[in-house]
mmCIF file of C-alpha atoms in Angstrom:
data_model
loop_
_atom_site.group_PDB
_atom_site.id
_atom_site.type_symbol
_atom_site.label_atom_id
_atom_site.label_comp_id
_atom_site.label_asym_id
_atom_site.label_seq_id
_atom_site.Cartn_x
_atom_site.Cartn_y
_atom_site.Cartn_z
ATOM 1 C CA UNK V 1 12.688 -14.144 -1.592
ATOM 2 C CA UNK V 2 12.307 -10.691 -2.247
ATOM 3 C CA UNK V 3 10.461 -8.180 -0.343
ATOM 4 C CA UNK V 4 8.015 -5.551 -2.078
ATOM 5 C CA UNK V 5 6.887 -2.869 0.325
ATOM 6 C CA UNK V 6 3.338 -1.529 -0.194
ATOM 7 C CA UNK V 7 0.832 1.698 0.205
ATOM 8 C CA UNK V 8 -2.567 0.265 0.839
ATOM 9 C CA UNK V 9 -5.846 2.007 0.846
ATOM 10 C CA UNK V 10 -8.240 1.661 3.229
ATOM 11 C CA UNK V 11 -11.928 2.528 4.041
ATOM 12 C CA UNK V 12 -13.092 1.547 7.528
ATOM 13 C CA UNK V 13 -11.357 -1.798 7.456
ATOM 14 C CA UNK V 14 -11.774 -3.022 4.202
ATOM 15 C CA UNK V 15 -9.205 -2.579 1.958
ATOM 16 C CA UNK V 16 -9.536 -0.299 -1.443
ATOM 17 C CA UNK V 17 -6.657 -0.893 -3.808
ATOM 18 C CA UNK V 18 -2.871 -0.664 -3.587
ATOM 19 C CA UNK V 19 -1.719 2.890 -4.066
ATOM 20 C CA UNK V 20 1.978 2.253 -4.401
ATOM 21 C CA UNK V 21 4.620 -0.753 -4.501
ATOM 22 C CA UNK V 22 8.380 -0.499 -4.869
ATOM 23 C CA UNK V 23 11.629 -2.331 -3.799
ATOM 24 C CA UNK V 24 13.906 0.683 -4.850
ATOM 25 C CA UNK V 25 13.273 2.374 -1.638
ATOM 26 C CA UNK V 26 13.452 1.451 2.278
ATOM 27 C CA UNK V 27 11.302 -0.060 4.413
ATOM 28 C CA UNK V 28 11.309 3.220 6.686
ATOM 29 C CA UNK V 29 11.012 5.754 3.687
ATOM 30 C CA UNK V 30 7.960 4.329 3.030
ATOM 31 C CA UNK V 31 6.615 4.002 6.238
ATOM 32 C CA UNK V 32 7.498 7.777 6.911
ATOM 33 C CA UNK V 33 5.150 8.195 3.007
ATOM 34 C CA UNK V 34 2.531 6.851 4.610
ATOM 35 C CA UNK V 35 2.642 8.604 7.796
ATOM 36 C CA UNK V 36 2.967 11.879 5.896
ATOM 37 C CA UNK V 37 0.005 11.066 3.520
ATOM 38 C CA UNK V 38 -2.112 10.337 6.083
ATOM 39 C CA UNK V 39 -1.441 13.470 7.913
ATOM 40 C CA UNK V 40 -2.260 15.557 4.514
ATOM 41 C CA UNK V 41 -6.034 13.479 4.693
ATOM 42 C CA UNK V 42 -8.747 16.449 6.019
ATOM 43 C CA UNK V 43 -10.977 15.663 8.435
ATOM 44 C CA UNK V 44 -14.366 15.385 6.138
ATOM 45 C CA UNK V 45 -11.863 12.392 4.517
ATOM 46 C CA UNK V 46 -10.446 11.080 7.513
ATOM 47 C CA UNK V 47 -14.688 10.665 9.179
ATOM 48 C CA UNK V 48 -15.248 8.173 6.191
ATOM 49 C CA UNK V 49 -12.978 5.884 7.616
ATOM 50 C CA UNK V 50 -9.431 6.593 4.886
ATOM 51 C CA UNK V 51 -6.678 5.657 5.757
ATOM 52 C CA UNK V 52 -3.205 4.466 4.387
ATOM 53 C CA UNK V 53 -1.382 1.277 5.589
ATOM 54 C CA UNK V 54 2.270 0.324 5.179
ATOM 55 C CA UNK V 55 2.551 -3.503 3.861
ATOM 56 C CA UNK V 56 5.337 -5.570 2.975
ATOM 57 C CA UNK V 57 4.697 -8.240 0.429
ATOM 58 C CA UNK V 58 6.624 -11.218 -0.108
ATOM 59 C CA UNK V 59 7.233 -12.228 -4.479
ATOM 60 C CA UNK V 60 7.298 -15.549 -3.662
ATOM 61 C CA UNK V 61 4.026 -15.087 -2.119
ATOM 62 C CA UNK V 62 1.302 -16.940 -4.400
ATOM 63 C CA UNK V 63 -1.155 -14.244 -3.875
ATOM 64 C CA UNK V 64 1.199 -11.869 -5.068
ATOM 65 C CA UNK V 65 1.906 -13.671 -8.071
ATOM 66 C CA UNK V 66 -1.998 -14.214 -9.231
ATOM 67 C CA UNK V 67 -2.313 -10.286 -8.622
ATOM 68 C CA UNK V 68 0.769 -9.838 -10.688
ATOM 69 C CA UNK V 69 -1.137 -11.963 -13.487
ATOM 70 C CA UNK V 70 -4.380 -10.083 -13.275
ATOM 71 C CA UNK V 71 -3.113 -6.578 -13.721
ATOM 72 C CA UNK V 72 -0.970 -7.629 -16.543
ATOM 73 C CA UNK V 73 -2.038 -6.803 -19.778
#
């Protein structure tokens, strides 16, 4: 098992796209990314509902694994 931690974008509550995903850095370096990048948001951005989430995905995850196969090329 090996854990992938995730930047996810997010309009009102429905989620956009993955922004980032790494394993080279920790869990609270990332977390402390996505607190900063949602402080740099302005407030016309932040009233339509964007925001950035910190996620931690699981590879051996079969969701992960069909995304994996749809963004390769």
């Amino acid at each position: 098992m090996r854990l992938i931690y995730e930047i996810h974008k997010y309009q009102q509550d429905s989620f956009q796209y993955v922004v980032a995903s790494t394993n080279k850095y920790s869990e609270t370096k990332v977390k402390n990314d996505v607190e900063r990048m949602n402080s740099m948001l302005n407030e016309s951005i932040r009233t339509m509902g964007i925001k950035y989430v910190f996620a931690v995905t699981d590879t051996s995850d079969s969701s992960y694994k069909e995304r994996k196969k749809k963004n390769s090329y």
